[in-house]
Structures are given as C-alpha cells and as structure tokens.
Amino acid sequence: MDAGQTTYGRVFHCYNNENPFKIIVMPDTRCHRLQKSPVPVVVQRELASLATRAAVVRKARHLTQADLAHLADVGISTVAAVEGGHDGVSIGNLLKLMSALGVLEQTGKLFELQADPGLVDYARERLQPPPLAERPHVVRREPDA
C-alpha cells in the first residue's frame, strides 16, 4: 500500500489482483473509497502485447528484472508492472526502460503523424497558410522601375 498526502487528508493506494482503489483518510477520520475506472478490453490487449514484447527484449539482452531496473533507475516493481501488463506505469518510467534496453528510438512510431489520415486531412485544411492575397498583414510592393 502506498501513501501520500493531499490537502484533504492522507491518500492510500491499495492494490489487489482484481480491483485497485484509493482510500482517502480525512482529518476527521472518515474514509472514502474511490474506485479506479475499468480499463477497456482493447487497451488490456495492447498492454498484454507490450508486456510480452518488453519481457522478450529484456531476456534477449540477458538481463534480469533487477538488472534492468538498475540500468533504468526505476524500481523492480516498475519492470514487473510493465511485464505484467499493468496500466499504472508512468510514461517517464516506460521511456527510461526503453532507453536502458536501447529501443528508445521506437517511440517515434507511437504517434506517427504521416500514418494518421485524419491528421493529414486536418493539416491540409487548417495548417496550410492562406494565399498571399488573403493575408491582411502582407503588403504587396510593386517592383522598382
């Protein structure tokens, strides 16, 4: 169980296999349980796929989880969380792990702009500058004779 402090009271992050949750202990000792929203099935599938790939990459480099955690300057629990397909790993820690494994350059493919047809259409419509004649701040000068 992890604990933290908020302006409202102490926050305890509780984990079990099925249902992670937070408990906030208010100064007047009342407890409020906050349920974590469920992870969509498609996201769970991608996390499981990422977990498998992360473990294979680590093992291909003959590293233990402890070795990788040390190289990436993260906790062993972070490595185990990634390889377990958990959804609570921070992006920063994931990038540290990828850097330690030598695969950080693959993050460029996450939001590959050219591969998104919707973004290409948006760019054509919105990001293209208007013709010179329609720009109010552009003053056209006649060439000197």
Tab-separated table of C-alpha atoms in Angstrom:
chain	number	residue	atom	x	y	z
A	1	MET	CA	0.000	0.000	0.000
A	2	ASP	CA	1.430	3.400	-0.980
A	3	ALA	CA	0.607	6.524	0.988
A	4	GLY	CA	0.634	10.199	0.091
A	5	GLN	CA	-0.639	13.482	1.495
A	6	THR	CA	-3.277	15.748	-0.045
A	7	THR	CA	-4.887	18.924	1.182
A	8	TYR	CA	-7.903	16.816	2.097
A	9	GLY	CA	-6.139	14.047	4.015
A	10	ARG	CA	-3.857	11.061	3.589
A	11	VAL	CA	-4.270	9.042	0.399
A	12	PHE	CA	-3.599	5.313	0.413
A	13	HIS	CA	-3.288	3.486	-2.912
A	14	CYS	CA	-4.400	-0.094	-2.346
A	15	TYR	CA	-3.836	-2.850	-4.853
A	16	ASN	CA	-5.257	-6.301	-5.281
A	17	ASN	CA	-5.445	-8.522	-8.352
A	18	GLU	CA	-8.930	-7.554	-9.422
A	19	ASN	CA	-9.744	-4.088	-8.195
A	20	PRO	CA	-7.151	-1.387	-7.365
A	21	PHE	CA	-8.567	1.516	-5.396
A	22	LYS	CA	-7.672	4.558	-3.315
A	23	ILE	CA	-8.694	5.276	0.236
A	24	ILE	CA	-8.635	8.866	1.430
A	25	VAL	CA	-8.494	9.217	5.210
A	26	MET	CA	-9.944	12.595	6.062
A	27	PRO	CA	-8.688	14.609	9.044
A	28	ASP	CA	-11.935	13.808	10.840
A	29	THR	CA	-11.140	10.055	10.282
A	30	ARG	CA	-13.897	9.420	7.714
A	31	CYS	CA	-12.820	7.137	4.855
A	32	HIS	CA	-13.880	7.489	1.235
A	33	ARG	CA	-13.138	4.718	-1.247
A	34	LEU	CA	-12.533	5.809	-4.826
A	35	GLN	CA	-12.867	3.088	-7.448
A	36	LYS	CA	-10.447	3.063	-10.342
A	37	SER	CA	-12.196	3.206	-13.690
A	38	PRO	CA	-12.059	-0.056	-15.633
A	39	VAL	CA	-9.527	-0.449	-18.423
A	40	PRO	CA	-11.129	-1.052	-21.853
A	41	VAL	CA	-10.563	-4.521	-23.311
A	42	VAL	CA	-8.665	-3.186	-26.344
A	43	VAL	CA	-6.268	-1.360	-24.005
A	44	GLN	CA	-5.837	-4.517	-21.908
A	45	ARG	CA	-4.906	-6.434	-25.063
A	46	GLU	CA	-2.309	-3.857	-26.055
A	47	LEU	CA	-0.872	-3.820	-22.528
A	48	ALA	CA	-0.570	-7.622	-22.623
A	49	SER	CA	1.152	-7.430	-26.010
A	50	LEU	CA	3.515	-4.705	-24.761
A	51	ALA	CA	4.242	-6.812	-21.657
A	52	THR	CA	5.239	-9.809	-23.749
A	53	ARG	CA	7.448	-7.745	-26.052
A	54	ALA	CA	9.126	-5.984	-23.103
A	55	ALA	CA	9.990	-9.308	-21.449
A	56	VAL	CA	11.366	-10.740	-24.709
A	57	VAL	CA	13.542	-7.676	-25.337
A	58	ARG	CA	14.894	-7.821	-21.760
A	59	LYS	CA	15.606	-11.560	-21.935
A	60	ALA	CA	17.268	-11.201	-25.358
A	61	ARG	CA	19.773	-8.885	-23.662
A	62	HIS	CA	20.355	-11.466	-20.897
A	63	LEU	CA	19.093	-9.090	-18.198
A	64	THR	CA	17.127	-9.916	-15.100
A	65	GLN	CA	14.330	-7.630	-13.979
A	66	ALA	CA	16.660	-6.369	-11.236
A	67	ASP	CA	19.430	-5.648	-13.769
A	68	LEU	CA	17.055	-3.684	-15.989
A	69	ALA	CA	15.621	-1.786	-13.026
A	70	HIS	CA	19.144	-0.767	-12.001
A	71	LEU	CA	20.113	0.302	-15.536
A	72	ALA	CA	16.905	2.318	-15.969
A	73	ASP	CA	16.983	3.774	-12.436
A	74	VAL	CA	13.487	2.511	-11.632
A	75	GLY	CA	12.187	0.024	-9.110
A	76	ILE	CA	11.968	-3.693	-9.798
A	77	SER	CA	8.212	-3.327	-9.278
A	78	THR	CA	8.101	-0.975	-12.278
A	79	VAL	CA	9.756	-3.573	-14.508
A	80	ALA	CA	7.399	-6.231	-13.155
A	81	ALA	CA	4.410	-3.924	-13.740
A	82	VAL	CA	5.361	-3.343	-17.387
A	83	GLU	CA	5.987	-7.049	-17.972
A	84	GLY	CA	2.758	-7.839	-16.134
A	85	GLY	CA	0.693	-5.601	-18.411
A	86	HIS	CA	-0.400	-3.220	-15.648
A	87	ASP	CA	-1.833	0.135	-16.694
A	88	GLY	CA	-0.375	2.304	-13.922
A	89	VAL	CA	3.212	2.679	-15.157
A	90	SER	CA	4.165	6.273	-15.899
A	91	ILE	CA	5.242	7.235	-19.393
A	92	GLY	CA	8.500	8.566	-17.965
A	93	ASN	CA	9.364	5.216	-16.390
A	94	LEU	CA	8.414	3.356	-19.559
A	95	LEU	CA	10.749	5.624	-21.553
A	96	LYS	CA	13.546	5.025	-19.014
A	97	LEU	CA	13.132	1.281	-19.501
A	98	MET	CA	13.112	1.653	-23.283
A	99	SER	CA	16.280	3.754	-23.107
A	100	ALA	CA	18.033	1.181	-20.918
A	101	LEU	CA	17.055	-1.526	-23.414
A	102	GLY	CA	18.284	0.550	-26.378
A	103	VAL	CA	14.894	0.825	-28.056
A	104	LEU	CA	14.017	4.432	-27.198
A	105	GLU	CA	14.033	5.455	-30.880
A	106	GLN	CA	10.915	3.312	-31.371
A	107	THR	CA	8.818	5.885	-29.511
A	108	GLY	CA	8.793	7.960	-32.696
A	109	LYS	CA	6.332	5.452	-34.120
A	110	LEU	CA	3.783	5.939	-31.319
A	111	PHE	CA	2.129	8.990	-32.837
A	112	GLU	CA	3.469	8.756	-36.362
A	113	LEU	CA	1.858	11.759	-37.971
A	114	GLN	CA	2.165	10.596	-41.574
A	115	ALA	CA	0.305	7.369	-40.765
A	116	ASP	CA	-2.784	9.171	-39.450
A	117	PRO	CA	-5.129	10.042	-42.355
A	118	GLY	CA	-7.267	12.235	-40.113
A	119	LEU	CA	-4.262	14.305	-39.147
A	120	VAL	CA	-3.162	14.665	-42.754
A	121	ASP	CA	-6.610	15.996	-43.693
A	122	TYR	CA	-6.556	18.345	-40.685
A	123	ALA	CA	-3.149	19.653	-41.682
A	124	ARG	CA	-4.281	20.307	-45.244
A	125	GLU	CA	-7.380	22.168	-44.098
A	126	ARG	CA	-6.136	24.061	-41.078
A	127	LEU	CA	-2.393	24.363	-41.123
A	128	GLN	CA	-1.866	25.445	-44.717
A	129	PRO	CA	-1.297	29.196	-44.893
A	130	PRO	CA	-3.854	31.221	-46.828
A	131	PRO	CA	-2.860	32.655	-50.223
A	132	LEU	CA	-0.851	35.889	-50.081
A	133	ALA	CA	-3.787	37.930	-51.326
A	134	GLU	CA	-5.854	36.884	-48.292
A	135	ARG	CA	-3.210	37.745	-45.689
A	136	PRO	CA	-4.033	41.133	-44.155
A	137	HIS	CA	-0.518	41.739	-42.805
A	138	VAL	CA	1.237	41.185	-46.146
A	139	VAL	CA	1.782	44.314	-48.199
A	140	ARG	CA	2.486	43.734	-51.843
A	141	ARG	CA	5.076	46.090	-53.296
A	142	GLU	CA	5.411	46.900	-56.911
A	143	PRO	CA	8.923	46.344	-58.296
A	144	ASP	CA	11.043	49.480	-58.632
A	145	ALA	CA	11.499	50.608	-62.201
